[in-house]
Tab-separated table of C-alpha atoms in Angstrom:
chain	number	residue	atom	x	y	z
A	1	MET	CA	-10.875	-12.827	-32.488
A	2	SER	CA	-8.624	-11.306	-35.124
A	3	GLN	CA	-4.966	-10.599	-34.496
A	4	SER	CA	-5.494	-6.827	-34.681
A	5	SER	CA	-8.406	-6.852	-32.197
A	6	SER	CA	-6.424	-9.129	-29.882
A	7	ALA	CA	-3.481	-6.731	-30.001
A	8	GLU	CA	-5.816	-3.809	-29.272
A	9	ALA	CA	-7.312	-5.611	-26.300
A	10	GLU	CA	-3.830	-6.336	-24.968
A	11	ARG	CA	-2.828	-2.683	-25.409
A	12	ARG	CA	-5.938	-1.468	-23.560
A	13	ALA	CA	-5.345	-3.953	-20.768
A	14	ARG	CA	-1.784	-2.710	-20.247
A	15	ARG	CA	-2.982	0.914	-20.290
A	16	ASN	CA	-5.659	0.117	-17.691
A	17	ILE	CA	-3.101	-1.580	-15.449
A	18	ARG	CA	-0.737	1.408	-15.683
A	19	LEU	CA	-3.437	4.009	-15.017
A	20	GLY	CA	-5.012	1.900	-12.322
A	21	SER	CA	-1.729	1.777	-10.413
A	22	LEU	CA	-1.169	5.553	-10.402
A	23	GLY	CA	-3.521	6.342	-7.518
A	24	ALA	CA	-1.794	3.900	-5.184
A	25	ALA	CA	1.401	5.979	-5.442
A	26	LEU	CA	-0.566	9.058	-4.467
A	27	GLU	CA	-1.989	7.309	-1.381
A	28	TYR	CA	1.469	6.300	-0.111
A	29	TYR	CA	2.869	9.728	-1.006
A	30	ASP	CA	0.343	11.632	1.080
A	31	PHE	CA	0.713	9.449	4.165
A	32	VAL	CA	4.540	9.476	4.027
A	33	VAL	CA	4.706	13.238	3.474
A	34	TYR	CA	2.703	13.847	6.638
A	35	LEU	CA	5.161	11.742	8.656
A	36	TYR	CA	8.192	13.513	7.222
A	37	LEU	CA	6.639	16.917	8.026
A	38	THR	CA	5.229	16.037	11.458
A	39	THR	CA	7.338	18.587	13.359
A	40	LEU	CA	6.521	21.448	10.969
A	41	ILE	CA	2.836	20.565	10.932
A	42	GLY	CA	2.750	20.557	14.718
A	43	GLN	CA	4.329	24.001	14.803
A	44	ALA	CA	1.822	25.355	12.291
A	45	PHE	CA	-1.406	23.933	13.735
A	46	PHE	CA	-0.937	24.094	17.486
A	47	PRO	CA	-0.196	26.964	19.898
A	48	ALA	CA	3.386	28.126	20.215
A	49	GLY	CA	3.131	27.809	23.996
A	50	MET	CA	2.375	24.097	23.819
A	51	SER	CA	5.249	21.784	24.722
A	52	PRO	CA	7.056	20.154	21.757
A	53	THR	CA	6.100	16.703	23.089
A	54	MET	CA	2.425	17.552	23.308
A	55	ARG	CA	2.470	19.104	19.803
A	56	LEU	CA	4.036	15.910	18.465
A	57	VAL	CA	1.444	13.745	20.235
A	58	GLN	CA	-1.440	15.860	18.915
A	59	THR	CA	-0.058	15.859	15.367
A	60	LEU	CA	0.468	12.095	15.373
A	61	ALA	CA	-2.994	11.589	16.867
A	62	ILE	CA	-4.462	13.385	13.827
A	63	TYR	CA	-2.344	11.163	11.595
A	64	SER	CA	-3.634	8.033	13.348
A	65	THR	CA	-7.220	9.182	12.926
A	66	GLY	CA	-6.748	8.861	9.185
A	67	LEU	CA	-5.616	5.240	9.685
A	68	LEU	CA	-8.410	4.302	12.100
A	69	ILE	CA	-11.145	5.499	9.752
A	70	ARG	CA	-9.846	3.218	6.972
A	71	PRO	CA	-11.704	-0.019	7.816
A	72	ILE	CA	-15.164	1.529	7.980
A	73	ALA	CA	-14.718	3.698	4.919
A	74	GLY	CA	-12.892	1.046	2.930
A	75	ILE	CA	-15.565	-1.586	3.567
A	76	LEU	CA	-18.384	0.769	2.647
A	77	ILE	CA	-16.610	1.866	-0.549
A	78	ALA	CA	-15.850	-1.771	-1.467
A	79	ARG	CA	-19.487	-2.739	-0.898
A	80	VAL	CA	-20.613	-0.071	-3.332
A	81	ALA	CA	-17.868	-1.001	-5.824
A	82	ASP	CA	-19.016	-4.607	-5.866
A	83	ARG	CA	-22.510	-3.335	-6.641
A	84	VAL	CA	-21.988	-0.499	-9.184
A	85	GLY	CA	-18.532	-1.143	-10.605
A	86	ARG	CA	-14.806	-0.664	-10.049
A	87	LYS	CA	-14.324	2.351	-12.324
A	88	ARG	CA	-16.745	4.798	-10.679
A	89	LEU	CA	-15.549	4.292	-7.142
A	90	PHE	CA	-11.953	4.079	-8.323
A	91	ILE	CA	-12.146	7.613	-9.762
A	92	LEU	CA	-14.051	8.889	-6.687
A	93	THR	CA	-11.357	7.819	-4.222
A	94	VAL	CA	-8.645	9.678	-6.225
A	95	VAL	CA	-10.821	12.808	-6.348
A	96	VAL	CA	-11.347	12.772	-2.577
A	97	MET	CA	-7.667	12.121	-1.872
A	98	SER	CA	-6.437	14.787	-4.306
A	99	VAL	CA	-8.804	17.527	-3.105
A	100	SER	CA	-8.167	16.861	0.590
A	101	THR	CA	-4.405	16.781	0.056
A	102	LEU	CA	-4.434	20.053	-1.887
A	103	LEU	CA	-6.603	21.724	0.801
A	104	ILE	CA	-4.174	20.696	3.554
A	105	GLY	CA	-1.461	22.593	1.697
A	106	LEU	CA	-3.711	25.673	1.608
A	107	LEU	CA	-5.015	25.578	5.204
A	108	PRO	CA	-4.637	28.625	7.460
A	109	THR	CA	-2.492	28.021	10.518
A	110	TYR	CA	-3.252	28.273	14.232
A	111	ASP	CA	-1.694	31.730	14.393
A	112	GLN	CA	-4.115	32.883	11.678
A	113	ILE	CA	-7.491	31.405	12.783
A	114	GLY	CA	-6.881	29.667	16.112
A	115	TRP	CA	-8.499	26.359	17.079
A	116	PRO	CA	-10.402	25.829	13.787
A	117	ALA	CA	-7.014	25.177	12.118
A	118	PRO	CA	-6.332	21.772	13.752
A	119	VAL	CA	-10.015	20.900	13.426
A	120	LEU	CA	-9.889	21.485	9.666
A	121	LEU	CA	-6.672	19.463	9.469
A	122	LEU	CA	-8.390	16.602	11.308
A	123	LEU	CA	-11.392	16.652	8.952
A	124	LEU	CA	-9.148	16.554	5.888
A	125	ARG	CA	-7.136	13.706	7.374
A	126	VAL	CA	-10.386	11.801	7.888
A	127	ALA	CA	-11.202	12.388	4.213
A	128	GLN	CA	-7.772	11.092	3.250
A	129	GLY	CA	-8.296	7.993	5.396
A	130	CYS	CA	-11.626	7.324	3.735
A	131	ALA	CA	-10.008	7.622	0.292
A	132	VAL	CA	-6.998	5.440	1.012
A	133	GLY	CA	-9.223	2.783	2.572
A	134	GLY	CA	-10.993	2.407	-0.734
A	135	GLU	CA	-8.162	3.172	-3.160
A	136	LEU	CA	-5.580	0.514	-2.389
A	137	PRO	CA	-7.984	-2.472	-2.516
A	138	ALA	CA	-9.644	-0.945	-5.562
A	139	ALA	CA	-6.310	-0.575	-7.364
A	140	ALA	CA	-5.304	-4.166	-6.607
A	141	VAL	CA	-8.626	-5.574	-7.778
A	142	PHE	CA	-8.725	-3.355	-10.842
A	143	VAL	CA	-5.300	-4.285	-12.172
A	144	THR	CA	-5.609	-7.988	-11.454
A	145	GLU	CA	-9.002	-8.195	-13.177
A	146	HIS	CA	-7.486	-6.527	-16.259
A	147	ALA	CA	-4.464	-8.852	-16.291
A	148	ARG	CA	-4.049	-11.912	-18.460
A	149	PRO	CA	-4.481	-15.245	-16.604
A	150	ASN	CA	-0.742	-15.899	-16.674
A	151	GLY	CA	0.123	-12.340	-15.609
A	152	VAL	CA	-2.049	-11.721	-12.535
A	153	ALA	CA	0.857	-11.833	-10.087
A	154	ARG	CA	2.979	-9.506	-12.253
A	155	ALA	CA	0.091	-7.021	-12.530
A	156	GLY	CA	-0.343	-7.022	-8.748
A	157	ALA	CA	3.400	-6.663	-8.233
A	158	PHE	CA	3.486	-3.760	-10.669
A	159	GLN	CA	0.673	-2.052	-8.742
A	160	GLN	CA	2.590	-2.512	-5.490
A	161	MET	CA	5.799	-1.253	-7.077
A	162	THR	CA	3.979	1.852	-8.278
A	163	ALA	CA	2.531	2.344	-4.805
A	164	TYR	CA	6.028	2.230	-3.303
A	165	SER	CA	7.104	5.009	-5.631
A	166	GLY	CA	4.926	7.169	-3.397
A	167	PHE	CA	7.473	6.590	-0.610
A	168	LEU	CA	10.271	7.930	-2.838
A	169	LEU	CA	8.174	10.862	-4.082
A	170	GLY	CA	7.138	11.751	-0.540
A	171	ALA	CA	10.707	11.756	0.767
A	172	GLY	CA	11.934	13.691	-2.253
A	173	ALA	CA	9.154	16.262	-2.035
A	174	ALA	CA	9.751	16.894	1.667
A	175	PHE	CA	13.490	17.330	1.058
A	176	ALA	CA	12.994	19.621	-1.966
A	177	ALA	CA	10.416	21.751	-0.171
A	178	GLY	CA	12.829	22.248	2.707
A	179	LEU	CA	15.467	23.490	0.301
A	180	VAL	CA	13.049	25.877	-1.389
A	181	ALA	CA	11.829	27.308	1.921
A	182	THR	CA	15.322	27.822	3.333
A	183	GLN	CA	17.290	28.784	0.225
A	184	LEU	CA	14.872	30.424	-2.209
A	185	THR	CA	12.012	31.810	-0.105
A	186	PRO	CA	13.304	32.286	3.462
A	187	ASP	CA	10.516	34.823	4.073
A	188	LEU	CA	7.907	32.060	3.505
A	189	PRO	CA	8.943	29.221	5.853
A	190	SER	CA	5.498	27.628	5.652
A	191	LEU	CA	6.321	26.495	2.115
A	192	ALA	CA	8.472	23.777	3.687
A	193	TRP	CA	5.271	21.927	4.655
A	194	ARG	CA	2.762	23.448	2.193
A	195	LEU	CA	4.544	22.642	-1.070
A	196	PRO	CA	4.569	18.830	-0.699
A	197	PHE	CA	0.791	18.772	-0.066
A	198	ILE	CA	0.103	21.180	-2.922
A	199	ALA	CA	2.273	19.082	-5.246
A	200	GLY	CA	0.466	15.935	-4.114
A	201	GLY	CA	-2.903	17.516	-4.842
A	202	LEU	CA	-1.802	18.606	-8.304
A	203	LEU	CA	-0.426	15.129	-9.021
A	204	GLY	CA	-3.809	13.795	-8.069
A	205	VAL	CA	-5.533	16.125	-10.516
A	206	VAL	CA	-3.294	14.720	-13.257
A	207	SER	CA	-4.202	11.185	-12.111
A	208	ILE	CA	-7.904	12.024	-12.275
A	209	TYR	CA	-7.530	13.332	-15.810
A	210	LEU	CA	-5.670	10.216	-16.927
A	211	ARG	CA	-8.109	7.870	-15.220
A	212	ARG	CA	-10.981	9.171	-17.273
A	213	ARG	CA	-9.717	6.811	-19.987
A	214	ILE	CA	-9.834	3.602	-17.951
A	215	ASP	CA	-12.304	0.835	-18.767
A	216	GLU	CA	-14.479	-1.166	-16.425
A	217	THR	CA	-12.933	-4.577	-15.809
A	218	PRO	CA	-14.158	-7.333	-18.185
A	219	ALA	CA	-14.680	-9.724	-15.272
A	220	PHE	CA	-17.039	-7.305	-13.530
A	221	VAL	CA	-18.910	-6.494	-16.727
A	222	ARG	CA	-19.454	-10.153	-17.590
A	223	GLU	CA	-20.154	-11.686	-14.214
A	224	THR	CA	-22.112	-8.941	-12.506
A	225	LEU	CA	-23.610	-6.690	-15.154
A	226	GLU	CA	-24.336	-9.342	-17.791
A	227	GLU	CA	-24.976	-12.333	-15.547
A	228	GLY	CA	-26.586	-10.369	-12.744
A	229	ARG	CA	-24.366	-11.545	-9.891
A	230	ARG	CA	-24.804	-8.650	-7.478
A	231	PRO	CA	-25.065	-9.781	-3.865
A	232	ALA	CA	-27.375	-7.670	-1.785
A	233	ALA	CA	-25.012	-7.817	1.213
A	234	PRO	CA	-21.388	-8.392	0.032
A	235	VAL	CA	-19.930	-8.070	3.531
A	236	ARG	CA	-22.263	-10.686	4.949
A	237	GLU	CA	-21.550	-13.029	2.041
A	238	VAL	CA	-17.793	-12.589	2.410
A	239	LEU	CA	-17.863	-13.320	6.144
A	240	SER	CA	-20.233	-16.239	5.891
A	241	THR	CA	-19.172	-17.943	2.663
A	242	HIS	CA	-15.506	-17.027	2.325
A	243	ARG	CA	-14.216	-17.198	5.901
A	244	ARG	CA	-11.141	-19.228	4.964
A	245	ALA	CA	-10.156	-16.678	2.313
A	246	VAL	CA	-10.733	-13.809	4.785
A	247	LEU	CA	-8.462	-15.421	7.363
A	248	TYR	CA	-5.826	-16.136	4.726
A	249	ALA	CA	-5.971	-12.545	3.452
A	250	GLY	CA	-5.575	-11.346	7.049
A	251	LEU	CA	-2.482	-13.534	7.437
A	252	LEU	CA	-0.884	-11.965	4.374
A	253	ALA	CA	-1.886	-8.451	5.467
A	254	VAL	CA	-0.191	-8.996	8.859
A	255	ALA	CA	3.040	-10.119	7.147
A	256	LEU	CA	2.857	-7.143	4.764
A	257	THR	CA	2.333	-4.678	7.624
A	258	LEU	CA	5.166	-6.070	9.708
A	259	VAL	CA	7.607	-5.693	6.796
A	260	ASN	CA	6.304	-2.337	5.557
A	261	VAL	CA	6.267	-0.585	8.894
A	262	THR	CA	9.555	-2.038	10.136
A	263	TYR	CA	11.720	-1.672	7.031
A	264	PHE	CA	10.117	1.290	5.243
A	265	ASN	CA	8.511	3.374	8.000
A	266	TYR	CA	10.137	2.876	11.391
A	267	TRP	CA	13.629	2.157	10.058
A	268	PRO	CA	14.926	5.778	9.694
A	269	THR	CA	13.882	6.459	13.308
A	270	TYR	CA	15.583	3.227	14.427
A	271	LEU	CA	18.816	4.056	12.657
A	272	GLN	CA	18.993	7.565	14.159
A	273	THR	CA	17.782	7.013	17.705
A	274	VAL	CA	19.095	3.487	18.370
A	275	LEU	CA	22.173	3.052	16.193
A	276	GLY	CA	23.309	6.692	16.044
A	277	TYR	CA	23.139	7.254	12.285
A	278	SER	CA	22.898	10.799	10.954
A	279	SER	CA	19.637	11.947	9.429
A	280	THR	CA	21.276	12.166	6.000
A	281	THR	CA	22.656	8.647	6.137
A	282	SER	CA	19.305	7.343	7.396
A	283	LEU	CA	17.546	9.026	4.486
A	284	VAL	CA	19.994	7.528	1.993
A	285	ILE	CA	19.494	4.066	3.477
A	286	SER	CA	15.720	4.493	3.339
A	287	LEU	CA	15.826	5.518	-0.303
A	288	VAL	CA	18.162	2.631	-1.198
A	289	SER	CA	15.876	0.180	0.622
A	290	ILE	CA	12.696	1.443	-1.010
A	291	ALA	CA	14.267	1.486	-4.447
A	292	GLY	CA	15.625	-2.037	-3.938
A	293	ALA	CA	12.233	-3.370	-2.886
A	294	MET	CA	10.577	-1.708	-5.884
A	295	ALA	CA	13.144	-3.102	-8.295
A	296	SER	CA	12.605	-6.661	-7.050
A	297	MET	CA	8.796	-6.685	-7.140
A	298	PRO	CA	8.312	-7.397	-10.871
A	299	ALA	CA	10.766	-10.314	-10.543
A	300	TRP	CA	8.774	-11.708	-7.616
A	301	GLY	CA	5.600	-11.349	-9.659
A	302	TYR	CA	7.216	-13.306	-12.485
A	303	VAL	CA	8.208	-16.056	-10.042
A	304	ALA	CA	4.587	-16.371	-8.864
A	305	ASP	CA	3.229	-16.469	-12.421
A	306	ARG	CA	5.856	-18.942	-13.567
A	307	TYR	CA	6.265	-21.260	-10.568
A	308	GLY	CA	3.079	-20.704	-8.541
A	309	TRP	CA	2.064	-18.732	-5.453
A	310	SER	CA	3.259	-21.403	-3.047
A	311	ARG	CA	6.842	-21.461	-4.254
A	312	MET	CA	6.996	-17.692	-4.539
A	313	LEU	CA	5.802	-17.191	-0.952
A	314	LEU	CA	8.131	-19.892	0.341
A	315	TRP	CA	11.181	-18.405	-1.422
A	316	ALA	CA	10.271	-14.862	-0.324
A	317	GLY	CA	9.875	-15.934	3.310
A	318	LEU	CA	13.099	-17.918	3.459
A	319	SER	CA	15.249	-15.356	1.618
A	320	THR	CA	13.891	-12.444	3.681
A	321	ALA	CA	14.624	-14.393	6.860
A	322	ALA	CA	18.223	-14.952	5.737
A	323	THR	CA	18.850	-11.256	5.003
A	324	ALA	CA	17.126	-10.226	8.252
A	325	VAL	CA	19.561	-12.459	10.151
A	326	LEU	CA	22.421	-10.881	8.181
A	327	LEU	CA	21.302	-7.426	9.340
A	328	LEU	CA	20.880	-8.705	12.880
A	329	VAL	CA	24.435	-10.013	13.017
A	330	VAL	CA	26.366	-7.474	10.978
A	331	LEU	CA	24.579	-4.097	11.270
A	332	PRO	CA	25.392	-3.374	14.971
A	333	THR	CA	29.121	-3.961	14.270
A	334	LEU	CA	29.377	-1.378	11.451
A	335	PRO	CA	30.276	2.275	11.925
A	336	PRO	CA	27.256	4.391	10.958
A	337	ASP	CA	29.117	6.385	8.279
A	338	SER	CA	30.612	3.403	6.431
A	339	GLY	CA	29.509	2.657	2.900
A	340	LEU	CA	28.821	-0.956	3.864
A	341	ALA	CA	26.298	0.266	6.408
A	342	VAL	CA	24.304	1.686	3.525
A	343	TRP	CA	24.615	-1.136	0.996
A	344	ILE	CA	24.100	-4.011	3.420
A	345	HIS	CA	20.448	-2.957	3.458
A	346	LEU	CA	20.033	-3.674	-0.242
A	347	PRO	CA	19.864	-7.496	0.002
A	348	ALA	CA	17.260	-7.180	2.730
A	349	ALA	CA	15.190	-4.824	0.532
A	350	LEU	CA	15.457	-7.051	-2.555
A	351	THR	CA	14.214	-10.091	-0.682
A	352	ALA	CA	11.650	-8.332	1.492
A	353	GLY	CA	10.036	-6.883	-1.634
A	354	GLY	CA	8.591	-10.312	-2.325
A	355	ILE	CA	6.192	-10.182	0.636
A	356	PRO	CA	4.362	-6.930	-0.289
A	357	ALA	CA	4.595	-7.854	-4.010
A	358	SER	CA	2.478	-10.951	-3.370
A	359	VAL	CA	-0.410	-9.260	-1.601
A	360	PRO	CA	-2.372	-7.445	-4.397
A	361	GLY	CA	-2.502	-10.486	-6.667
A	362	MET	CA	-2.797	-13.153	-3.992
A	363	VAL	CA	-5.622	-11.503	-2.047
A	364	SER	CA	-7.506	-10.638	-5.250
A	365	VAL	CA	-7.513	-14.185	-6.672
A	366	ILE	CA	-8.995	-15.887	-3.604
A	367	PHE	CA	-12.375	-14.110	-3.853
A	368	PRO	CA	-14.970	-14.384	-6.682
A	369	THR	CA	-15.639	-11.349	-8.816
A	370	GLU	CA	-18.984	-10.385	-7.307
A	371	VAL	CA	-17.434	-9.862	-3.822
A	372	ARG	CA	-13.765	-9.454	-4.711
A	373	GLN	CA	-13.301	-5.873	-3.588
A	374	THR	CA	-15.254	-6.372	-0.398
A	375	GLY	CA	-13.321	-9.564	0.336
A	376	TYR	CA	-10.038	-7.721	-0.198
A	377	SER	CA	-11.055	-4.660	1.777
A	378	VAL	CA	-12.398	-6.253	4.963
A	379	PRO	CA	-9.286	-8.087	6.253
A	380	TYR	CA	-6.766	-5.782	4.615
A	381	ASN	CA	-8.071	-2.505	6.016
A	382	ILE	CA	-8.712	-3.887	9.492
A	383	VAL	CA	-5.199	-5.255	9.783
A	384	ILE	CA	-3.576	-2.122	8.378
A	385	ALA	CA	-5.551	0.163	10.653
A	386	VAL	CA	-5.152	-1.815	13.890
A	387	LEU	CA	-1.644	-3.216	13.503
A	388	GLY	CA	-0.232	-0.472	11.274
A	389	GLY	CA	-1.553	2.260	13.545
A	390	PHE	CA	0.300	0.975	16.609
A	391	LEU	CA	3.278	-0.952	15.281
A	392	ASN	CA	5.648	2.018	15.412
A	393	LEU	CA	4.925	2.392	19.147
A	394	ILE	CA	5.258	-1.375	19.614
A	395	LEU	CA	8.657	-1.307	17.924
A	396	VAL	CA	9.861	1.488	20.170
A	397	TRP	CA	8.784	-0.565	23.201
A	398	LEU	CA	10.368	-3.745	21.845
A	399	VAL	CA	13.713	-2.034	21.239
A	400	ALA	CA	13.677	-0.736	24.807
A	401	SER	CA	12.678	-4.156	26.208
A	402	VAL	CA	14.396	-6.696	23.941
A	403	GLY	CA	17.331	-4.750	22.529
A	404	HIS	CA	18.722	-3.538	19.210
A	405	GLY	CA	17.682	-6.658	17.360
A	406	ALA	CA	13.961	-6.185	17.936
A	407	PRO	CA	13.124	-4.880	14.446
A	408	MET	CA	14.785	-7.871	12.803
A	409	TYR	CA	12.858	-10.210	15.109
A	410	VAL	CA	9.615	-8.581	13.935
A	411	VAL	CA	10.664	-9.156	10.290
A	412	LEU	CA	11.418	-12.802	11.141
A	413	VAL	CA	7.872	-13.137	12.443
A	414	ALA	CA	6.626	-11.804	9.097
A	415	CYS	CA	8.828	-14.397	7.342
A	416	GLY	CA	7.349	-17.173	9.454
A	417	LEU	CA	3.837	-16.072	8.548
A	418	THR	CA	4.781	-15.937	4.857
A	419	ILE	CA	6.157	-19.477	4.994
A	420	VAL	CA	2.959	-20.654	6.642
A	421	ALA	CA	1.001	-18.864	3.898
A	422	ALA	CA	3.070	-20.754	1.298
A	423	PHE	CA	1.681	-24.062	2.518
A	424	VAL	CA	-1.842	-22.894	3.378
A	425	VAL	CA	-2.342	-21.517	-0.159
A	426	LEU	CA	-2.427	-25.126	-1.355
A	427	ARG	CA	-5.801	-25.393	0.409
A	428	VAL	CA	-7.244	-22.078	-0.746
A	429	ARG	CA	-9.592	-21.828	-3.724
A	430	ILE	CA	-8.393	-19.683	-6.634
A	431	TYR	CA	-10.885	-17.688	-8.721
A	432	LEU	CA	-8.659	-15.599	-10.972
A	433	GLY	CA	-5.558	-16.270	-13.035
A	434	ARG	CA	-3.880	-19.550	-13.928
A	435	GLY	CA	-5.552	-22.640	-12.558
A	436	ALA	CA	-8.934	-20.957	-12.339
A	437	ARG	CA	-10.443	-22.205	-15.607
A	438	PRO	CA	-10.122	-18.914	-17.538
A	439	THR	CA	-12.805	-17.950	-20.033
A	440	GLN	CA	-11.891	-15.570	-22.858
A	441	GLY	CA	-8.756	-14.531	-21.061
A	442	PHE	CA	-10.310	-14.077	-17.651
A	443	SER	CA	-11.311	-16.506	-14.947
A	444	LYS	CA	-14.939	-17.172	-14.356
A	445	ALA	CA	-15.781	-16.457	-10.715
A	446	GLY	CA	-18.633	-18.924	-10.523
A	447	ALA	CA	-16.656	-21.861	-11.866
A	448	PRO	CA	-15.366	-24.403	-9.345
A	449	ALA	CA	-11.668	-23.936	-8.843
A	450	ALA	CA	-9.206	-26.746	-8.399
A	451	ILE	CA	-7.592	-27.216	-5.061
A	452	GLY	CA	-3.856	-27.562	-4.554
A	453	VAL	CA	-2.776	-27.730	-8.179
A	454	ALA	CA	-4.736	-24.585	-9.015
A	455	ALA	CA	-3.074	-22.691	-6.238
A	456	GLU	CA	0.329	-24.006	-7.129
A	457	THR	CA	0.090	-23.037	-10.793
A	458	GLY	CA	-1.687	-19.706	-10.255
């Protein structure tokens, strides 16, 4: 291969990784926006005479429906993707997510059409759940299959970092829409909840346009299209042939969910209702934490590519445990309005970023190409739907039962699981990246992978 053609291939690979990561940000954005606007959505889509508590319950129930549909939809989408290709289904999920998000922003309210309003909201949330169930595994598989063998972890970490930008965009959009509705258009209060969804839909349209230029992954083209490796029943093959990988992926997904929900979802509620922080300070802390986690993810990806998955997971687990203990000891003693109360969260975010940063690359490399997206989707979506759907309620109960330190205890459990994963990975077969006998820059899924050393160097 000439130097110019090699440089062009490298440029196209980087472009595919960037474009492939865009949709993940949209998925996180849409789910976070709904949570930030829960009160306003409840007022718009349920009767005025309904109690505030019942409106909140009904609104959150619709939110949870989008989570619960994820495993079924995600597994079905992954099954098709392993048969017909990453690119087609990858674009489809963004189309579904973008259209449904835009339509939520345009929906008539309960006062306008009555009971069909919440029904339409529910149907669109189901559509969003179907899309996100396919999008996040698809994005992880897509970017890792386009990455160089010594850059798989960094590609996965970049995808996760881009996904986390959806948290920041969602919080910013909700805040900006509130300002517009109250300061610029006080006669149109519904813009406070409509604008973020409309903006998300339009961002999705831009993402669809950009994704037209993505290429099918070379690994899929070579090993399924050219060599004909297309299993008739990917789910059955994953569960029967790759049980160890499925259990390992589930272990990582549990650790990811415990960290994500505790530090980046439940935390603002915890700070306000348990520790007495103002909503403004809680928002600032949340933004600092999300930004800190995002900033650290490329570094964690580099550690995995340079020193191996085992060391990266071990260091992430131990450092996150240390900063969780720091929060546990120091945070309750600080006045809520002190500057230290804000910045003490930054070390926790920087270390905790290593756990989610590991998941896209680590889960992708432990399955062969012909069933990679199905293998990723099955354990990941089940864990996220079941544990992620109820963990906020579990945390509320734990705080009431155990005390103020309950969230940090949950993070310590995630650290323990990550440390276990650091040792178990030495016994897991690697199919992609360093240590997987790469061919022409990509690993060959059918080749036997080394045990122990392969995992440690990949």
